[in-house]
PDB file of C-alpha atoms and ligand atoms in Angstrom:
ATOM      1  CA  MET A1083     -48.453  20.155  86.873  1.00 92.00           C
ATOM      2  CA  ALA A1084     -46.256  21.496  84.281  1.00 96.00           C
ATOM      3  CA  ARG A1085     -44.303  19.412  82.248  1.00 97.00           C
ATOM      4  CA  LEU A1086     -40.514  20.382  81.263  1.00 98.00           C
ATOM      5  CA  LEU A1087     -38.454  18.454  78.540  1.00 98.00           C
ATOM      6  CA  ILE A1088     -34.763  19.047  78.845  1.00 98.00           C
ATOM      7  CA  LEU A1089     -32.680  18.229  76.183  1.00 98.00           C
ATOM      8  CA  GLY A1090     -29.258  17.054  78.027  1.00 96.00           C
ATOM      9  CA  GLY A1091     -26.015  15.556  77.422  1.00 92.00           C
ATOM     10  CA  THR A1092     -23.797  18.240  79.761  1.00 92.00           C
ATOM     11  CA  ALA A1093     -23.247  18.782  82.950  1.00 91.00           C
ATOM     12  CA  GLU A1094     -25.407  21.760  83.213  1.00 95.00           C
ATOM     13  CA  ALA A1095     -28.303  19.722  82.073  1.00 96.00           C
ATOM     14  CA  ALA A1096     -27.980  17.383  85.111  1.00 95.00           C
ATOM     15  CA  GLU A1097     -27.417  20.422  87.346  1.00 96.00           C
ATOM     16  CA  LEU A1098     -30.782  21.589  85.949  1.00 97.00           C
ATOM     17  CA  ALA A1099     -32.499  18.547  86.690  1.00 96.00           C
ATOM     18  CA  ALA A1100     -31.194  17.887  90.398  1.00 95.00           C
ATOM     19  CA  ARG A1101     -32.278  21.557  90.990  1.00 96.00           C
ATOM     20  CA  LEU A1102     -35.789  21.302  89.869  1.00 96.00           C
ATOM     21  CA  ALA A1103     -36.351  17.644  91.131  1.00 93.00           C
ATOM     22  CA  GLY A1104     -37.711  19.221  94.531  1.00 88.00           C
ATOM     23  CA  ASP A1105     -40.246  21.323  93.138  1.00 94.00           C
ATOM     24  CA  ALA A1106     -43.361  19.743  93.357  1.00 94.00           C
ATOM     25  CA  ARG A1107     -45.167  21.996  90.657  1.00 96.00           C
ATOM     26  CA  LEU A1108     -43.010  20.394  88.153  1.00 96.00           C
ATOM     27  CA  GLU A1109     -42.604  17.022  86.170  1.00 96.00           C
ATOM     28  CA  THR A1110     -39.306  17.332  84.496  1.00 96.00           C
ATOM     29  CA  VAL A1111     -38.069  14.672  82.127  1.00 97.00           C
ATOM     30  CA  THR A1112     -34.395  14.692  80.335  1.00 96.00           C
ATOM     31  CA  SER A1113     -34.078  13.324  76.768  1.00 97.00           C
ATOM     32  CA  LEU A1114     -30.511  12.314  75.783  1.00 95.00           C
ATOM     33  CA  ALA A1115     -29.251  11.298  72.676  1.00 94.00           C
ATOM     34  CA  GLY A1116     -27.954   7.668  73.924  1.00 86.00           C
ATOM     35  CA  LEU A1117     -24.354   7.707  72.740  1.00 76.00           C
ATOM     36  CA  THR A1118     -22.767   7.801  76.159  1.00 73.00           C
ATOM     37  CA  ARG A1119     -22.652   4.225  78.523  1.00 69.00           C
ATOM     38  CA  LEU A1120     -22.735   5.998  81.797  1.00 65.00           C
ATOM     39  CA  PRO A1121     -24.173   9.952  81.271  1.00 69.00           C
ATOM     40  CA  ASN A1122     -24.487  12.028  84.471  1.00 73.00           C
ATOM     41  CA  VAL A1123     -28.480  12.636  84.534  1.00 75.00           C
ATOM     42  CA  GLY A1124     -28.413  14.341  87.763  1.00 75.00           C
ATOM     43  CA  ALA A1125     -32.121  13.565  88.870  1.00 83.00           C
ATOM     44  CA  GLY A1126     -35.902  12.874  87.468  1.00 87.00           C
ATOM     45  CA  ARG A1127     -37.339  10.939  84.572  1.00 93.00           C
ATOM     46  CA  VAL A1128     -34.597  10.356  81.432  1.00 94.00           C
ATOM     47  CA  ARG A1129     -35.617   9.053  77.870  1.00 95.00           C
ATOM     48  CA  ARG A1130     -33.360   8.234  75.080  1.00 95.00           C
ATOM     49  CA  GLY A1131     -32.806   8.115  71.776  1.00 96.00           C
ATOM     50  CA  GLY A1132     -33.428  10.519  68.556  1.00 97.00           C
ATOM     51  CA  PHE A1133     -36.962  11.669  67.978  1.00 98.00           C
ATOM     52  CA  GLY A1134     -36.836  11.885  64.421  1.00 98.00           C
ATOM     53  CA  GLY A1135     -36.088  15.135  63.346  1.00 98.00           C
ATOM     54  CA  PRO A1136     -37.871  18.623  64.117  1.00 98.00           C
ATOM     55  CA  ASP A1137     -41.097  17.256  62.954  1.00 98.00           C
ATOM     56  CA  GLY A1138     -40.704  14.247  65.444  1.00 98.00           C
ATOM     57  CA  LEU A1139     -39.919  16.421  68.410  1.00 98.00           C
ATOM     58  CA  ALA A1140     -42.855  18.679  67.765  1.00 98.00           C
ATOM     59  CA  ALA A1141     -44.894  15.796  67.830  1.00 98.00           C
ATOM     60  CA  PHE A1142     -43.470  14.209  70.836  1.00 98.00           C
ATOM     61  CA  LEU A1143     -43.643  17.533  73.019  1.00 98.00           C
ATOM     62  CA  SER A1144     -47.566  17.693  71.590  1.00 98.00           C
ATOM     63  CA  ASP A1145     -48.366  14.288  72.291  1.00 98.00           C
ATOM     64  CA  GLU A1146     -47.027  14.236  75.736  1.00 97.00           C
ATOM     65  CA  GLY A1147     -48.301  17.442  76.725  1.00 97.00           C
ATOM     66  CA  TYR A1148     -45.026  19.071  77.660  1.00 98.00           C
ATOM     67  CA  ASP A1149     -45.418  22.967  78.427  1.00 98.00           C
ATOM     68  CA  ALA A1150     -41.571  24.117  77.882  1.00 98.00           C
ATOM     69  CA  LEU A1151     -38.289  23.246  76.510  1.00 98.00           C
ATOM     70  CA  ILE A1152     -35.324  23.525  77.667  1.00 98.00           C
ATOM     71  CA  ASP A1153     -32.354  23.093  75.298  1.00 98.00           C
ATOM     72  CA  ALA A1154     -29.468  22.161  77.314  1.00 98.00           C
ATOM     73  CA  THR A1155     -27.338  20.557  75.232  1.00 97.00           C
ATOM     74  CA  HIS A1156     -23.489  20.948  74.301  1.00 95.00           C
ATOM     75  CA  PRO A1157     -22.474  24.442  72.393  1.00 96.00           C
ATOM     76  CA  PHE A1158     -21.335  22.139  69.474  1.00 95.00           C
ATOM     77  CA  ALA A1159     -24.384  20.157  69.262  1.00 96.00           C
ATOM     78  CA  ALA A1160     -26.107  22.187  66.567  1.00 96.00           C
ATOM     79  CA  GLN A1161     -28.510  19.876  65.015  1.00 98.00           C
ATOM     80  CA  ILE A1162     -30.514  19.177  67.891  1.00 98.00           C
ATOM     81  CA  ALA A1163     -30.513  22.946  68.958  1.00 98.00           C
ATOM     82  CA  ALA A1164     -32.235  23.795  65.325  1.00 98.00           C
ATOM     83  CA  HIS A1165     -34.355  21.105  66.121  1.00 98.00           C
ATOM     84  CA  ALA A1166     -35.608  22.193  69.398  1.00 98.00           C
ATOM     85  CA  ALA A1167     -35.628  25.765  67.645  1.00 98.00           C
ATOM     86  CA  GLU A1168     -38.062  24.736  64.771  1.00 98.00           C
ATOM     87  CA  ALA A1169     -40.381  22.027  66.860  1.00 98.00           C
ATOM     88  CA  SER A1170     -40.436  24.511  69.978  1.00 98.00           C
ATOM     89  CA  GLN A1171     -42.372  26.886  67.076  1.00 98.00           C
ATOM     90  CA  LYS A1172     -44.564  23.959  65.462  1.00 98.00           C
ATOM     91  CA  ALA A1173     -45.949  22.523  68.862  1.00 98.00           C
ATOM     92  CA  LYS A1174     -46.449  26.432  70.326  1.00 98.00           C
ATOM     93  CA  VAL A1175     -43.827  25.517  73.108  1.00 98.00           C
ATOM     94  CA  PRO A1176     -41.599  27.775  74.690  1.00 98.00           C
ATOM     95  CA  ARG A1177     -37.831  27.244  74.212  1.00 98.00           C
ATOM     96  CA  VAL A1178     -35.029  28.542  75.948  1.00 98.00           C
ATOM     97  CA  LYS A1179     -31.203  27.890  75.081  1.00 98.00           C
ATOM     98  CA  LEU A1180     -28.761  27.468  78.004  1.00 98.00           C
ATOM     99  CA  LEU A1181     -25.326  28.033  76.126  1.00 97.00           C
ATOM    100  CA  ARG A1182     -22.616  28.196  78.469  1.00 96.00           C
ATOM    101  CA  PRO A1183     -20.089  31.415  77.407  1.00 95.00           C
ATOM    102  CA  PRO A1184     -16.878  30.741  75.684  1.00 95.00           C
ATOM    103  CA  PHE A1185     -13.661  29.989  77.355  1.00 94.00           C
ATOM    104  CA  GLU A1186     -12.564  33.266  79.200  1.00 92.00           C
ATOM    105  CA  ARG A1187      -9.702  34.770  76.836  1.00 91.00           C
ATOM    106  CA  THR A1188      -6.651  36.096  79.286  1.00 93.00           C
ATOM    107  CA  ALA A1189      -3.371  37.741  78.218  1.00 94.00           C
ATOM    108  CA  GLU A1190      -1.557  34.530  78.692  1.00 95.00           C
ATOM    109  CA  ASP A1191      -3.650  32.484  76.183  1.00 96.00           C
ATOM    110  CA  ASN A1192      -2.229  31.728  72.559  1.00 96.00           C
ATOM    111  CA  PHE A1193      -5.407  30.974  70.590  1.00 97.00           C
ATOM    112  CA  VAL A1194      -6.075  30.719  67.287  1.00 97.00           C
ATOM    113  CA  PRO A1195      -9.666  30.835  66.115  1.00 97.00           C
ATOM    114  CA  VAL A1196     -10.768  28.332  63.438  1.00 98.00           C
ATOM    115  CA  GLN A1197     -13.919  27.719  61.914  1.00 96.00           C
ATOM    116  CA  ASP A1198     -14.437  24.212  62.008  1.00 95.00           C
ATOM    117  CA  VAL A1199     -11.980  20.915  62.401  1.00 95.00           C
ATOM    118  CA  GLN A1200     -11.110  21.264  58.979  1.00 96.00           C
ATOM    119  CA  ALA A1201      -9.849  24.503  59.172  1.00 97.00           C
ATOM    120  CA  ALA A1202      -8.072  23.779  62.425  1.00 97.00           C
ATOM    121  CA  ALA A1203      -6.151  20.537  60.616  1.00 97.00           C
ATOM    122  CA  ASP A1204      -5.312  22.972  58.132  1.00 97.00           C
ATOM    123  CA  SER A1205      -4.187  25.570  60.134  1.00 97.00           C
ATOM    124  CA  LEU A1206      -1.247  23.392  61.657  1.00 98.00           C
ATOM    125  CA  PRO A1207       2.161  23.501  60.695  1.00 98.00           C
ATOM    126  CA  GLU A1208       4.035  20.456  58.970  1.00 97.00           C
ATOM    127  CA  GLY A1209       5.342  17.853  61.511  1.00 97.00           C
ATOM    128  CA  ALA A1210       3.561  19.368  64.360  1.00 98.00           C
ATOM    129  CA  ARG A1211       3.163  17.374  67.633  1.00 98.00           C
ATOM    130  CA  VAL A1212      -0.487  17.612  68.432  1.00 98.00           C
ATOM    131  CA  PHE A1213      -2.731  16.847  71.185  1.00 97.00           C
ATOM    132  CA  LEU A1214      -5.883  16.470  69.499  1.00 96.00           C
ATOM    133  CA  ALA A1215      -8.911  17.570  72.398  1.00 92.00           C
ATOM    134  CA  ALA A1216     -11.410  18.198  69.760  1.00 88.00           C
ATOM    135  CA  GLY A1217     -13.290  14.892  70.543  1.00 85.00           C
ATOM    136  CA  ARG A1218     -13.291  11.668  69.065  1.00 82.00           C
ATOM    137  CA  ARG A1219     -15.770  12.140  66.228  1.00 84.00           C
ATOM    138  CA  GLU A1220     -13.634  14.923  64.643  1.00 88.00           C
ATOM    139  CA  VAL A1221      -9.750  13.325  63.740  1.00 91.00           C
ATOM    140  CA  ALA A1222     -10.698  12.498  60.085  1.00 92.00           C
ATOM    141  CA  PRO A1223      -8.995  15.579  58.651  1.00 95.00           C
ATOM    142  CA  PHE A1224      -5.930  15.088  60.942  1.00 96.00           C
ATOM    143  CA  ALA A1225      -5.732  11.777  60.247  1.00 95.00           C
ATOM    144  CA  ALA A1226      -5.346  12.894  56.611  1.00 95.00           C
ATOM    145  CA  ARG A1227      -1.969  14.513  57.318  1.00 96.00           C
ATOM    146  CA  SER A1228       0.659  11.899  57.560  1.00 94.00           C
ATOM    147  CA  ASP A1229       3.314  14.640  58.522  1.00 97.00           C
ATOM    148  CA  LEU A1230       1.248  14.941  61.724  1.00 97.00           C
ATOM    149  CA  TRP A1231       1.966  12.887  65.379  1.00 98.00           C
ATOM    150  CA  CYS A1232      -1.527  13.266  67.647  1.00 97.00           C
ATOM    151  CA  LEU A1233      -2.016  12.620  71.063  1.00 97.00           C
ATOM    152  CA  ILE A1234      -5.743  11.609  71.424  1.00 96.00           C
ATOM    153  CA  ARG A1235      -7.724  10.752  74.702  1.00 92.00           C
ATOM    154  CA  MET A1236     -10.574   8.437  74.498  1.00 87.00           C
ATOM    155  CA  ILE A1237     -13.027   7.486  77.090  1.00 82.00           C
ATOM    156  CA  GLU A1238     -13.746   4.166  75.257  1.00 81.00           C
ATOM    157  CA  PRO A1239     -11.165   2.499  73.385  1.00 85.00           C
ATOM    158  CA  PRO A1240     -10.772   2.634  69.519  1.00 86.00           C
ATOM    159  CA  THR A1241     -13.098   0.190  67.685  1.00 86.00           C
ATOM    160  CA  ALA A1242     -11.246  -1.955  64.850  1.00 85.00           C
ATOM    161  CA  GLY A1243     -10.976  -0.181  61.904  1.00 85.00           C
ATOM    162  CA  GLU A1244     -11.485   3.055  63.227  1.00 86.00           C
ATOM    163  CA  ARG A1245      -9.286   5.485  60.974  1.00 89.00           C
ATOM    164  CA  LEU A1246      -6.802   7.413  63.584  1.00 93.00           C
ATOM    165  CA  PRO A1247      -4.294   9.712  62.828  1.00 95.00           C
ATOM    166  CA  GLN A1248      -0.537   9.086  63.428  1.00 95.00           C
ATOM    167  CA  GLY A1249       0.473   9.074  66.788  1.00 97.00           C
ATOM    168  CA  GLU A1250      -0.856   7.409  70.289  1.00 96.00           C
ATOM    169  CA  VAL A1251      -3.928   6.754  71.686  1.00 94.00           C
ATOM    170  CA  ILE A1252      -4.630   7.507  75.817  1.00 94.00           C
ATOM    171  CA  LEU A1253      -7.865   5.986  77.465  1.00 91.00           C
ATOM    172  CA  GLY A1254      -9.433   7.862  80.241  1.00 88.00           C
ATOM    173  CA  ARG A1255     -11.722  10.859  81.104  1.00 86.00           C
ATOM    174  CA  PRO A1256      -9.931  14.548  80.993  1.00 90.00           C
ATOM    175  CA  PRO A1257      -8.359  15.221  84.500  1.00 92.00           C
ATOM    176  CA  THR A1258      -9.567  18.099  86.605  1.00 92.00           C
ATOM    177  CA  ASP A1259      -6.177  19.044  87.382  1.00 95.00           C
ATOM    178  CA  PRO A1260      -4.077  21.077  84.875  1.00 96.00           C
ATOM    179  CA  ALA A1261      -1.090  20.167  86.633  1.00 97.00           C
ATOM    180  CA  GLU A1262      -1.581  16.389  85.479  1.00 97.00           C
ATOM    181  CA  GLU A1263      -2.507  17.787  81.979  1.00 96.00           C
ATOM    182  CA  GLU A1264       0.651  19.706  81.832  1.00 97.00           C
ATOM    183  CA  LEU A1265       3.158  16.514  82.662  1.00 97.00           C
ATOM    184  CA  LEU A1266       1.187  14.942  79.691  1.00 97.00           C
ATOM    185  CA  LEU A1267       1.940  17.466  77.133  1.00 98.00           C
ATOM    186  CA  ARG A1268       5.530  17.489  78.636  1.00 98.00           C
ATOM    187  CA  GLU A1269       5.934  14.037  78.377  1.00 98.00           C
ATOM    188  CA  HIS A1270       4.780  13.985  74.688  1.00 98.00           C
ATOM    189  CA  GLN A1271       6.621  17.013  73.810  1.00 98.00           C
ATOM    190  CA  ILE A1272       3.845  18.674  72.519  1.00 98.00           C
ATOM    191  CA  GLY A1273       3.908  21.550  70.621  1.00 98.00           C
ATOM    192  CA  TRP A1274       0.180  22.641  69.631  1.00 98.00           C
ATOM    193  CA  ILE A1275      -3.303  21.696  71.419  1.00 97.00           C
ATOM    194  CA  VAL A1276      -6.567  21.453  69.314  1.00 97.00           C
ATOM    195  CA  SER A1277      -9.910  21.842  71.041  1.00 96.00           C
ATOM    196  CA  LYS A1278     -13.441  22.961  70.564  1.00 95.00           C
ATOM    197  CA  ASP A1279     -14.244  26.091  72.150  1.00 96.00           C
ATOM    198  CA  SER A1280     -16.802  24.203  74.610  1.00 93.00           C
ATOM    199  CA  GLY A1281     -16.531  26.883  77.031  1.00 93.00           C
ATOM    200  CA  GLY A1282     -17.628  27.750  80.714  1.00 83.00           C
ATOM    201  CA  ARG A1283     -14.709  27.119  83.259  1.00 79.00           C
ATOM    202  CA  ALA A1284     -11.376  27.031  81.516  1.00 78.00           C
ATOM    203  CA  ALA A1285     -10.597  22.887  81.220  1.00 88.00           C
ATOM    204  CA  ALA A1286      -7.472  21.480  82.588  1.00 94.00           C
ATOM    205  CA  LYS A1287      -6.044  21.356  79.091  1.00 95.00           C
ATOM    206  CA  ILE A1288      -6.567  25.273  78.535  1.00 96.00           C
ATOM    207  CA  ILE A1289      -4.793  26.247  81.417  1.00 96.00           C
ATOM    208  CA  ALA A1290      -1.710  23.486  81.256  1.00 97.00           C
ATOM    209  CA  ALA A1291      -1.637  25.372  77.621  1.00 97.00           C
ATOM    210  CA  ARG A1292      -1.430  29.065  79.424  1.00 96.00           C
ATOM    211  CA  ARG A1293       1.334  27.809  81.890  1.00 96.00           C
ATOM    212  CA  LEU A1294       2.996  26.131  79.187  1.00 97.00           C
ATOM    213  CA  GLY A1295       2.581  29.081  76.709  1.00 97.00           C
ATOM    214  CA  LEU A1296       1.413  26.528  74.123  1.00 98.00           C
ATOM    215  CA  PRO A1297      -1.075  27.541  70.865  1.00 98.00           C
ATOM    216  CA  VAL A1298      -4.143  26.029  71.263  1.00 98.00           C
ATOM    217  CA  VAL A1299      -6.311  25.717  68.130  1.00 98.00           C
ATOM    218  CA  LEU A1300      -9.554  26.811  69.204  1.00 97.00           C
ATOM    219  CA  VAL A1301     -12.341  25.778  66.855  1.00 97.00           C
ATOM    220  CA  GLU A1302     -15.026  28.094  67.117  1.00 97.00           C
ATOM    221  CA  ARG A1303     -18.943  27.710  68.127  1.00 96.00           C
ATOM    222  CA  PRO A1304     -21.508  27.306  65.787  1.00 95.00           C
ATOM    223  CA  LYS A1305     -24.233  30.008  65.878  1.00 95.00           C
ATOM    224  CA  PRO A1306     -26.877  29.175  67.761  1.00 96.00           C
ATOM    225  CA  PRO A1307     -30.753  29.360  66.467  1.00 97.00           C
ATOM    226  CA  ALA A1308     -32.524  32.618  66.758  1.00 97.00           C
ATOM    227  CA  GLY A1309     -34.552  33.030  70.241  1.00 96.00           C
ATOM    228  CA  PRO A1310     -34.503  33.395  74.159  1.00 97.00           C
ATOM    229  CA  THR A1311     -30.376  32.357  75.222  1.00 97.00           C
ATOM    230  CA  VAL A1312     -29.082  32.316  78.485  1.00 98.00           C
ATOM    231  CA  GLU A1313     -25.690  31.491  80.242  1.00 97.00           C
ATOM    232  CA  ASN A1314     -26.039  29.250  83.434  1.00 97.00           C
ATOM    233  CA  VAL A1315     -28.688  27.131  85.155  1.00 97.00           C
ATOM    234  CA  ASP A1316     -29.879  30.201  87.432  1.00 98.00           C
ATOM    235  CA  ALA A1317     -31.087  31.994  84.653  1.00 98.00           C
ATOM    236  CA  VAL A1318     -33.083  28.842  83.142  1.00 98.00           C
ATOM    237  CA  VAL A1319     -34.869  28.810  86.488  1.00 97.00           C
ATOM    238  CA  ASP A1320     -35.578  32.770  86.262  1.00 97.00           C
ATOM    239  CA  TRP A1321     -36.900  31.765  82.946  1.00 98.00           C
ATOM    240  CA  ILE A1322     -39.351  28.954  83.945  1.00 97.00           C
ATOM    241  CA  GLU A1323     -40.872  30.734  86.572  1.00 96.00           C
ATOM    242  CA  THR A1324     -41.608  33.732  84.541  1.00 96.00           C
ATOM    243  CA  THR A1325     -42.538  31.297  81.727  1.00 97.00           C
ATOM    244  CA  LEU A1326     -44.674  29.108  83.584  1.00 95.00           C
ATOM    245  CA  PHE A1327     -45.698  30.512  86.598  1.00 93.00           C
ATOM    246  CA  GLY A1328     -45.557  34.302  85.727  1.00 90.00           C
ATOM    247  CA  GLU A1329     -43.569  35.195  88.335  1.00 66.00           C
ATOM    248  CA  PRO A1330     -39.548  36.616  88.187  1.00 61.00           C
TER     249      PRO A1330
HETATM  250  P1  LIG B 980     -26.057  16.961  66.888  1.00 81.60           P
HETATM  251  O1  LIG B 980     -25.167  16.663  65.882  1.00 81.60           O
HETATM  252  O2  LIG B 980     -26.803  18.232  67.553  1.00 81.60           O
HETATM  253  O3  LIG B 980     -27.844  15.739  67.139  1.00 81.60           O
HETATM  254  C1  LIG B 980     -27.746  14.937  66.014  1.00 81.60           C
HETATM  255  C2  LIG B 980     -28.773  13.995  66.551  1.00 81.60           C
HETATM  256  O4  LIG B 980     -28.923  13.499  67.797  1.00 81.60           O
HETATM  257  C3  LIG B 980     -29.958  15.031  66.385  1.00 81.60           C
HETATM  258  O5  LIG B 980     -30.834  15.352  65.413  1.00 81.60           O
HETATM  259  C4  LIG B 980     -31.141  14.261  67.649  1.00 81.60           C
HETATM  260  O6  LIG B 980     -31.682  12.827  66.418  1.00 81.60           O
HETATM  261  C5  LIG B 980     -30.108  13.327  68.009  1.00 81.60           C
HETATM  262  N1  LIG B 980     -29.863  14.277  69.429  1.00 81.60           N
HETATM  263  C6  LIG B 980     -28.793  14.367  70.157  1.00 81.60           C
HETATM  264  N2  LIG B 980     -28.859  15.566  71.584  1.00 81.60           N
HETATM  265  C7  LIG B 980     -30.482  14.891  71.616  1.00 81.60           C
HETATM  266  C8  LIG B 980     -30.815  14.593  72.762  1.00 81.60           C
HETATM  267  N3  LIG B 980     -30.504  15.377  73.867  1.00 81.60           N
HETATM  268  N4  LIG B 980     -31.826  14.136  73.197  1.00 81.60           N
HETATM  269  C9  LIG B 980     -32.557  13.330  72.186  1.00 81.60           C
HETATM  270  N5  LIG B 980     -31.773  13.233  70.641  1.00 81.60           N
HETATM  271  C10 LIG B 980     -31.004  13.852  70.691  1.00 81.60           C
HETATM  272  O7  LIG B 980     -25.784  16.223  68.671  1.00 81.60           O
HETATM  273  P2  LIG B 980     -24.601  15.792  68.928  1.00 81.60           P
HETATM  274  O8  LIG B 980     -23.140  16.965  68.970  1.00 81.60           O
HETATM  275  O9  LIG B 980     -24.533  14.300  68.537  1.00 81.60           O
HETATM  276  O10 LIG B 980     -24.466  15.662  70.257  1.00 81.60           O
HETATM  277  C11 LIG B 980     -25.416  14.513  71.012  1.00 81.60           C
HETATM  278  C12 LIG B 980     -25.462  14.492  72.721  1.00 81.60           C
HETATM  279  O11 LIG B 980     -24.053  14.558  73.147  1.00 81.60           O
HETATM  280  C13 LIG B 980     -26.412  15.949  72.479  1.00 81.60           C
HETATM  281  O12 LIG B 980     -27.440  15.429  73.733  1.00 81.60           O
HETATM  282  C14 LIG B 980     -25.256  17.295  73.396  1.00 81.60           C
HETATM  283  O13 LIG B 980     -25.334  17.545  74.432  1.00 81.60           O
HETATM  284  C15 LIG B 980     -24.095  15.789  73.995  1.00 81.60           C
HETATM  285  N6  LIG B 980     -22.948  16.204  73.703  1.00 81.60           N
HETATM  286  C16 LIG B 980     -22.201  16.522  72.912  1.00 81.60           C
HETATM  287  C17 LIG B 980     -20.750  17.026  72.429  1.00 81.60           C
HETATM  288  C18 LIG B 980     -20.648  17.755  71.318  1.00 81.60           C
HETATM  289  O14 LIG B 980     -19.058  18.101  71.139  1.00 81.60           O
HETATM  290  N7  LIG B 980     -20.897  17.461  70.035  1.00 81.60           N
HETATM  291  C19 LIG B 980     -20.042  17.210  73.704  1.00 81.60           C
HETATM  292  C20 LIG B 980     -20.931  17.008  74.853  1.00 81.60           C
HETATM  293  C21 LIG B 980     -21.866  16.573  75.048  1.00 81.60           C
HETATM  294  P3  LIG B 980     -33.181  13.228  65.903  1.00 81.60           P
HETATM  295  O15 LIG B 980     -32.919  14.282  65.032  1.00 81.60           O
HETATM  296  O16 LIG B 980     -33.372  11.884  65.453  1.00 81.60           O
HETATM  297  O17 LIG B 980     -34.338  13.539  67.116  1.00 81.60           O
END
């Protein structure tokens, strides 16, 4: 039986694990960083926590006898992606990167592309009212701008001492309905949205911004490591067939 390690933490990784669960030729393990309390893991075995860098991951792959590595981590998880590439070479275990395409660009979108979160904070005009939807760990450069008013959505409440920008925190997961997001943006008189170009199907916030004609400061993705990259779960399944079983 072939052993497959999926580096997960994304919806695609869960979908892939669920797809492969019925394949009797494969034993699949999903690896999670262990940051989220109730992650969606799809199916199959799960392990949690870092490997201790590329050497740790290479040793894990060799010691546990893995035959292939699927890096299905988030487009912005640049460190684990680089470690996966290095470890696969060291351990001589084939790897593929599953990288969903960036957000679609339509004529109605008003995207302001920037290199990183600091550039996003620098690009906002004086006194802007901002919906900060770039992720909880990315708020520091905005907290340093005392002229901004920021609406921040968090799944877990802020912890004591966590430095946040001036504004308001709302708790909850992002809605799937753009109308809900539109209402939120109107209610808080938001003029600017900051988001990562996480990609995939346009998120509700992106559609709501499009409908309201609001500019979205869009943080561009880090460049993925060299090597095979595919855009969806179907293509990973094809890659597994070809790589492990020699069939397209
Ligand atoms: P990162 O900065 O690229 O990685 C930091 C460290 O966390 C890695 O060096 C590795 O530790 C460990 N790690 C990350 N993903 C892991 C995994 N799947 N299994 C085991 N260890 C892992 O990653 P991140 O941006 O913190 O993201 C962490 C996880 O959250 C990823 O699995 C990612 O798919 C998911 N996620 C990230 C974002 C985002 O915007 N960055 C959004 C949604 C979901 P060692 O060096 O010790 O091995």
